[in-house]
Structure formats: C-alpha cells, structure tokens
Short mmCIF file of C-alpha atoms and ligand atoms in Angstrom, two decimals:
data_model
loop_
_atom_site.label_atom_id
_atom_site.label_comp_id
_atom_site.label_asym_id
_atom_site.label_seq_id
_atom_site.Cartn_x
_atom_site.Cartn_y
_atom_site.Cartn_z
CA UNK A 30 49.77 95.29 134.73
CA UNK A 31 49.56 97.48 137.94
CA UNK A 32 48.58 100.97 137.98
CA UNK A 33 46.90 103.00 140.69
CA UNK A 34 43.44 103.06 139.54
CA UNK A 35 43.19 99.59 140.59
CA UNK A 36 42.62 100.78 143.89
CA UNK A 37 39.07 102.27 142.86
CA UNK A 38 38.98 98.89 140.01
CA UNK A 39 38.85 96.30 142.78
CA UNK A 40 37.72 96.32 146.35
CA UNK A 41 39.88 98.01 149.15
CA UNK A 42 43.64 98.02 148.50
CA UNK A 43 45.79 96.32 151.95
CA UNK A 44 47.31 98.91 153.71
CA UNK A 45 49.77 95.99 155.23
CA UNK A 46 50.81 92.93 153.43
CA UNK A 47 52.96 90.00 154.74
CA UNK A 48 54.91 87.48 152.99
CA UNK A 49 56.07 84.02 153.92
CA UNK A 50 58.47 83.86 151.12
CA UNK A 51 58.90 80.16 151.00
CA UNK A 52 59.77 77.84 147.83
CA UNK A 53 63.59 79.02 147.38
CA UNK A 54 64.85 75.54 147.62
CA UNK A 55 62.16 73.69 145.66
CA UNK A 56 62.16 76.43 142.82
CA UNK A 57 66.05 75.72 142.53
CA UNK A 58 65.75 71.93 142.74
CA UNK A 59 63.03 71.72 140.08
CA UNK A 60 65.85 73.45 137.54
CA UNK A 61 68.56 71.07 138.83
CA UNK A 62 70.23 73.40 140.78
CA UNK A 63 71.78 74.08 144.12
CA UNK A 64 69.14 75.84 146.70
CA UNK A 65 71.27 79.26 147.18
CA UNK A 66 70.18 79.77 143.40
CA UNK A 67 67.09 79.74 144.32
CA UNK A 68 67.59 81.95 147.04
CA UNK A 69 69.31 84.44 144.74
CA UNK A 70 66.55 84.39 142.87
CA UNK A 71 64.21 85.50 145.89
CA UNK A 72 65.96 88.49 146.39
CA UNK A 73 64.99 89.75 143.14
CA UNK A 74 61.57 88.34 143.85
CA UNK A 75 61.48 90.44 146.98
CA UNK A 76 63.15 93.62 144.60
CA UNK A 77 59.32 93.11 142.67
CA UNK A 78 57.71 92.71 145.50
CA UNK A 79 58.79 96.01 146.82
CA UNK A 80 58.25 98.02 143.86
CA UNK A 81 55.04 95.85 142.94
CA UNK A 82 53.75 97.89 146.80
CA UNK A 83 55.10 101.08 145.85
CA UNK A 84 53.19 101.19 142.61
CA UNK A 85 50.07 99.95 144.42
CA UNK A 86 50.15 102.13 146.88
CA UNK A 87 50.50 99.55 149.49
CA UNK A 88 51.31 101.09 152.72
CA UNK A 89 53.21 98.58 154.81
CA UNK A 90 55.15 95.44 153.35
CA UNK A 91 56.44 92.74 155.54
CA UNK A 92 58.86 89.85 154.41
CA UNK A 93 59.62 86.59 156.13
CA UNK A 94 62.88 86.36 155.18
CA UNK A 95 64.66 83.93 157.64
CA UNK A 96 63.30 82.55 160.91
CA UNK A 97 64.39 81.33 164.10
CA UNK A 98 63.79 77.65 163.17
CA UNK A 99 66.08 78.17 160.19
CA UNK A 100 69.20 78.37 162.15
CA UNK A 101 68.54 74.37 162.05
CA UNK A 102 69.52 74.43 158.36
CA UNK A 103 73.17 73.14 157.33
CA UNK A 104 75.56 75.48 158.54
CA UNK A 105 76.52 76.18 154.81
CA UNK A 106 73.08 77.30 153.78
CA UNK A 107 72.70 79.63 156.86
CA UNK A 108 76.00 80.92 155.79
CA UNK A 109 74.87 81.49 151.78
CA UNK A 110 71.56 83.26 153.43
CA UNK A 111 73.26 85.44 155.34
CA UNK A 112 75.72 86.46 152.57
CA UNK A 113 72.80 87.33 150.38
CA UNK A 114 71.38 89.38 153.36
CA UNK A 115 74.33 90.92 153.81
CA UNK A 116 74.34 91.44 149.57
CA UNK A 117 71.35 93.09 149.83
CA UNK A 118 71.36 95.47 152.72
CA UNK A 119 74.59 96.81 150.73
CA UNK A 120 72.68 96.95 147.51
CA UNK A 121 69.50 97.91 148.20
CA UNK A 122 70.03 100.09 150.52
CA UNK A 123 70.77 103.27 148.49
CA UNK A 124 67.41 102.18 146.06
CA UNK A 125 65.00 102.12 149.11
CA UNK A 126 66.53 105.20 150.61
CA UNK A 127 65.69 106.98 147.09
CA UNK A 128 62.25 105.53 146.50
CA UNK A 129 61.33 106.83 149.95
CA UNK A 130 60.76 103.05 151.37
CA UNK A 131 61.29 103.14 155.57
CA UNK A 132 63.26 99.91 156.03
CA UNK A 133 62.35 98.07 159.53
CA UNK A 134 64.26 94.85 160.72
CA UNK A 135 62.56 92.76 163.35
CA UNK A 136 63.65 89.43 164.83
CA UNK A 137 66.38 88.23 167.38
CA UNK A 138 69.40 90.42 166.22
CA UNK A 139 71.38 89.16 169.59
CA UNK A 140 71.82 86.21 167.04
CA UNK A 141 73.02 87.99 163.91
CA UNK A 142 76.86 89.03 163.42
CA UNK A 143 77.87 91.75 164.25
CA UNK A 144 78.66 93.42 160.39
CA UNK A 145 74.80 92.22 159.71
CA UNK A 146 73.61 94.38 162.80
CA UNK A 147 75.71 97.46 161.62
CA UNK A 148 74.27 97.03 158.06
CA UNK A 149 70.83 96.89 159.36
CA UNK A 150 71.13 99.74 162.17
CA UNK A 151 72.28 102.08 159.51
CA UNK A 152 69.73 100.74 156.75
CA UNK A 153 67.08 101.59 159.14
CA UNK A 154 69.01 105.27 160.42
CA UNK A 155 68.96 105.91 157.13
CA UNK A 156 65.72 105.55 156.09
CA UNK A 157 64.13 106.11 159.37
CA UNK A 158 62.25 110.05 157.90
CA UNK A 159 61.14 108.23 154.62
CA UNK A 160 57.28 108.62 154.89
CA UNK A 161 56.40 105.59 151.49
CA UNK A 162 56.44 102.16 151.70
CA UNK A 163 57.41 100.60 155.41
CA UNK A 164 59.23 97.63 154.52
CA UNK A 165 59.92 95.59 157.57
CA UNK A 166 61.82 92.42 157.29
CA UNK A 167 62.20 89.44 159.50
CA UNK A 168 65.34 87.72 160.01
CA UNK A 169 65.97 85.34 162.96
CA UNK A 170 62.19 86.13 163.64
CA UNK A 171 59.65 83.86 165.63
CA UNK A 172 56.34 84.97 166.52
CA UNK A 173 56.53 82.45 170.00
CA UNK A 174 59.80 83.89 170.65
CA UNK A 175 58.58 87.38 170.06
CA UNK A 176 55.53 86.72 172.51
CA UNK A 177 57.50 85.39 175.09
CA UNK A 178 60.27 88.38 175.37
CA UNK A 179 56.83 90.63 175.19
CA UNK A 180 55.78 88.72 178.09
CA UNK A 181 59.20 89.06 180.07
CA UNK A 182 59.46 93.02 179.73
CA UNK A 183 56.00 93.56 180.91
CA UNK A 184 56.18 91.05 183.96
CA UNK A 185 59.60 93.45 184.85
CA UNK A 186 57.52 96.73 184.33
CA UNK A 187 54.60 95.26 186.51
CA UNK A 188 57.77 94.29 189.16
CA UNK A 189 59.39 97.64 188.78
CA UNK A 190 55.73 99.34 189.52
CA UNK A 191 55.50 100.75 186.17
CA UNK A 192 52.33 99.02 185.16
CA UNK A 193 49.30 97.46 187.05
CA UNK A 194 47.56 94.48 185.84
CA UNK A 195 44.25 95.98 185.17
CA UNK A 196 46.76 98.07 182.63
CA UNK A 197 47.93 94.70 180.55
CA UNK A 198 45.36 94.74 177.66
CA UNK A 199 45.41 93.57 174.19
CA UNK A 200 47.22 97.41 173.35
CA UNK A 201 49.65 97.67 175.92
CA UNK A 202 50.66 94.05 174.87
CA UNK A 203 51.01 94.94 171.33
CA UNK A 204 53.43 97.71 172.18
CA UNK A 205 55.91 95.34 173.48
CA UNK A 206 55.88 92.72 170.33
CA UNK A 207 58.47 93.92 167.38
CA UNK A 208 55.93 95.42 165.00
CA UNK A 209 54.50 97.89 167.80
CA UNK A 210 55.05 100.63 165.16
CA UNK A 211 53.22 98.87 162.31
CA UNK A 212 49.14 97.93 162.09
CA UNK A 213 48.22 94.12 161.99
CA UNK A 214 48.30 92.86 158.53
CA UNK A 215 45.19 92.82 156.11
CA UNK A 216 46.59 90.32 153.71
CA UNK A 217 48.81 87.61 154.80
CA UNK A 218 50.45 85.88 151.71
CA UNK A 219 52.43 82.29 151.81
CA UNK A 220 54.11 81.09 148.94
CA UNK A 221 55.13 77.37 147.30
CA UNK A 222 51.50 76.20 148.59
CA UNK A 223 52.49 75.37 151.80
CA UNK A 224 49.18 76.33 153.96
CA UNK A 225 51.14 76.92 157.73
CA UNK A 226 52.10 80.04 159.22
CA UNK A 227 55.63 78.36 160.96
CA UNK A 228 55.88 80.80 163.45
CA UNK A 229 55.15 83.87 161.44
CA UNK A 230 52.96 86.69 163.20
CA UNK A 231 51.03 84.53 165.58
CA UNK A 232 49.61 87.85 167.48
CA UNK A 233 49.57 90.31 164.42
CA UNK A 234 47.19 87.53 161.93
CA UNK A 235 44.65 87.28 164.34
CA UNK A 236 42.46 89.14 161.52
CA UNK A 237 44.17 88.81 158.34
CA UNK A 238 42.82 87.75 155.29
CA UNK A 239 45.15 84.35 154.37
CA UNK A 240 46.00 83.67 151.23
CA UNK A 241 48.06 80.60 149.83
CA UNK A 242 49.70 80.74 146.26
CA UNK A 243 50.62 77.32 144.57
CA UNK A 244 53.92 79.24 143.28
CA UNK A 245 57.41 79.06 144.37
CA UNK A 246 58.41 82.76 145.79
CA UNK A 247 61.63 83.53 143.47
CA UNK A 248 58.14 83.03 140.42
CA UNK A 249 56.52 85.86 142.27
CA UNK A 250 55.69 89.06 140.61
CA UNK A 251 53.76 91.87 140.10
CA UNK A 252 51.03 89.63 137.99
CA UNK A 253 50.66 87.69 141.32
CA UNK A 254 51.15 90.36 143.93
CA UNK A 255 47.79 92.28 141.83
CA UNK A 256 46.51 88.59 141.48
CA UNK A 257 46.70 88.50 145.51
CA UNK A 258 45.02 91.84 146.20
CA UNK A 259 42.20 91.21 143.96
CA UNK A 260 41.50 88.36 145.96
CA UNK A 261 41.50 90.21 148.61
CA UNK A 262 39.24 92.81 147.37
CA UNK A 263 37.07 89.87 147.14
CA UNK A 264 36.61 88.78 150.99
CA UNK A 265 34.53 89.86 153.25
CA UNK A 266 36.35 90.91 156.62
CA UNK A 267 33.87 90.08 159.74
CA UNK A 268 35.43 90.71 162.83
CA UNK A 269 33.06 88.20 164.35
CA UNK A 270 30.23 90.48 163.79
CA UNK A 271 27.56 89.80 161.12
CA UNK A 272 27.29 91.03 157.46
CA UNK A 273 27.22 94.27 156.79
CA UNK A 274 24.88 93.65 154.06
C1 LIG U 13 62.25 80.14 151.66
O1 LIG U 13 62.57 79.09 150.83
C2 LIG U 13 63.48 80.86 152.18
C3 LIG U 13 63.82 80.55 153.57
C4 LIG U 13 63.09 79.86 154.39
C5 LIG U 13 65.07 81.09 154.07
P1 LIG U 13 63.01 77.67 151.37
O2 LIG U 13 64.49 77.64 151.52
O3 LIG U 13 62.24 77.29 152.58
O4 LIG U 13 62.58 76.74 150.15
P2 LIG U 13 61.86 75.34 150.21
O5 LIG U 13 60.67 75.49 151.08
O6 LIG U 13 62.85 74.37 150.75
O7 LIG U 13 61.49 75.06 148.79
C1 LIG U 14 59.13 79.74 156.69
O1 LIG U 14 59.56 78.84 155.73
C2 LIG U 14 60.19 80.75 156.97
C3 LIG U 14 60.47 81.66 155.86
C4 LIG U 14 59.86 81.71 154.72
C5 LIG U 14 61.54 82.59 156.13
P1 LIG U 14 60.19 77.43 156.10
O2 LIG U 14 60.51 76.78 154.80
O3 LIG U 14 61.30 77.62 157.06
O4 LIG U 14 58.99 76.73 156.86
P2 LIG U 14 58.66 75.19 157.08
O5 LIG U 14 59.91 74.56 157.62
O6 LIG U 14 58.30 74.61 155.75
O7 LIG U 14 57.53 75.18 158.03
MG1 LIG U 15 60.50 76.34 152.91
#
C-alpha cells in the first residue's frame, strides 16, 4: 500500500509523472467487450491515478488522454471519448477542486466543441489557486504540433522586434510549448507494453526516466503507480555527465 514514508523508503519520489494511458481497447476486447468499456474503465483508472499522486506526494501528474492522431479513429469512438471527457470534467470537477488538485488542459482546443472548451476553461478557473497536485491533461495533444505552433509565435515575436535571435535558447523556447508552467517530467510511464512515445512530450522527455508496464491502463493502480516509482528510485539520472559515485 502507499503511504508517505515511502518517500524516505525508496529513492527520490518524481516530482512530475506522465502517463501514456494506452490499452483501453485491448483491455475491453480481451473481456469480449466493446472498446468504450474499456475506456470507461480508464477513467476510473485515471480517478487512482490521481489520488495514487496525492497520497504520494507527487507534485505534478500528466495524462495522455487523447491525441491529435486519434481524431483518425471511427467517428463513433471519437464521439464515446469525448462523451466520457465531457462525463468527467462534470464529475470530477467538484472532487479535484476539494482535494486541492490544479487541473491544466493542454492540446489543440481550436479542435474541441465548444461545451468541451467551456467545461475545461471553468475546470481550470476553478481550480486555478489550488496549490496540491497539478494535474494537466492532454486532449487533442501532439508534441510535433505543439513544437511547430512554438516555432510560429516566436518567428512573429522575432518579426515584431520583440526578440533577437541570440535570445531563442532552450528557455525561451520552452516558454512557448503548452507545459511552460510545469517542469519536464522525471518519470515517463506508458501502459499496455507498447514501448513508443506517439507524439507524446517530444521536447519535455528529453531527460525522463522511461518506463514501460506490460498492463493495460484501465488495470492500473496504486500497486503499480508505487511499483513505477520504486523503479524509479532505482535509476540513476546522468545528464550526460559521469557517476556521481
Ligand atoms: C488508450 O487506449 C486511450 C486512447 C488512446 C484514447 P486505446 O484506445 O489506444 O487502447 P488500445 O491501444 O487500442 O488497446
Ligand atoms: C497514444 O496511444 C495516445 C494516448 C494514449 C492518448 P495510441 O493508442 O493512440 O498510440 P498508437 O496508435 O498505438 O501509437
Ligand atoms: Mg492504443
């Protein structure tokens, strides 16, 4: 079971873990069902997940919860996903305001309808002062996509005179990606043993530790979210320098 002492118990805790929460589909299909049960399931996945941090003492969460490639899917499942996103922003919303969580949504919103966008703008207004657990998730995100817009806004500054070249450095350029406000990830998890990022923090995992669990994400809990940061107490985080030892 968690408890905070695990913290001094194991090596250093993640201040920032991301999730590729994959294996919805596969989980359901194993059971003989239809895939939106196994996205159902994920939500209450992500519900541990969230609580799982909190308990931990995890700083910053981050959840891959829908990306730009998967507007490809059938027009039905996009449809179901977006339901249960719209499900939970309703639901959870009053939970994570109460447990202190700050709730961050990053991705293409020009995409996303416009009742999604209200939910989220007033998820995050709402829980904007909360000082616990940052939970940012992305929907409609894409790391390439996220670069490139990065790219656009600082080649109009540079136009506009706002910023010389000698300026555009590894900071500057992280201000202008969606997570400017958050630190890179120390842990980066993927679930279903799929070992890819698919367009999931290209910039932000220069560094992070990666970590690939053979188990379908509505399986996850808090047994394999202390399972995960164990083995991260376990690395050893170079930087391209040598041992400290
Ligand atoms: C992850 O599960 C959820 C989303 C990508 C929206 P999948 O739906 O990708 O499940 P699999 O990979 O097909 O099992
Ligand atoms: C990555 O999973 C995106 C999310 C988990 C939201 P996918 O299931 O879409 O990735 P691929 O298609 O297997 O690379
Ligand atoms: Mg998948």
């Amino acid at each position: 079971m968690l408890d905070a002492s695990a913290k001094q118990r194991f090596g250093a805790l993640p201040a920032h873990i991301a999730i590729i929460m994959d294996g919805n589909g596969r989980w359901a299909q194993s059971r003989g069902l239809p895939r939106i049960a196994g996205h159902r399931e994920g939500a209450e996945a992500v519900r541990r997940a969230v609580e799982g941090c909190r308990e931990m003492g995890v700083s910053y969460l981050t959840l891959f919860a829908f990306s730009s490639e998967n507007w490809k899917r059938p027009a039905s499942e996009v449809d179901d996903l977006m339901g249960l996103l719209r499900l939970y922003l309703r639901r959870e919303i009053n939970e994570l305001a109460r447990n202190g969580v700050r709730l961050k949504i990053i991705g293409d919103r020009s995409r996303l309808s416009n009742d999604i966008t209200d939910l989220i703008n007033q998820g995050e207004e709402r829980t904007r002062h909360n000082s616990g657990l940052t939970l940012t998730i992305a929907i409609s995100y894409g790391a390439q996509a996220e670069i490139v817009q990065a790219v656009r806004r600082i080649a109009a500054a540079h136009k506009r005179g706002e910023i010389e070249l000698e300026e555009i450095d590894e900071r500057l350029f992280s201000g202008y990606l969606y997570t400017s406000e958050l630190p890179d990830p120390d842990l980066l998890i993927r679930t279903s043993g799929e070992q890819r990022l698919s367009n999931f923090m290209l910039w932000q995992a220069a560094y992070a530790e990666l970590l690939f669990m053979d188990v379908f994400w509505p399986d996850f809990d808090k047994n394999c979210l202390q399972w995960a940061i164990d083995q991260f107490g376990a690395r050893e985080r170079r930087y391209g320098a040598t041992t400290s030892a």
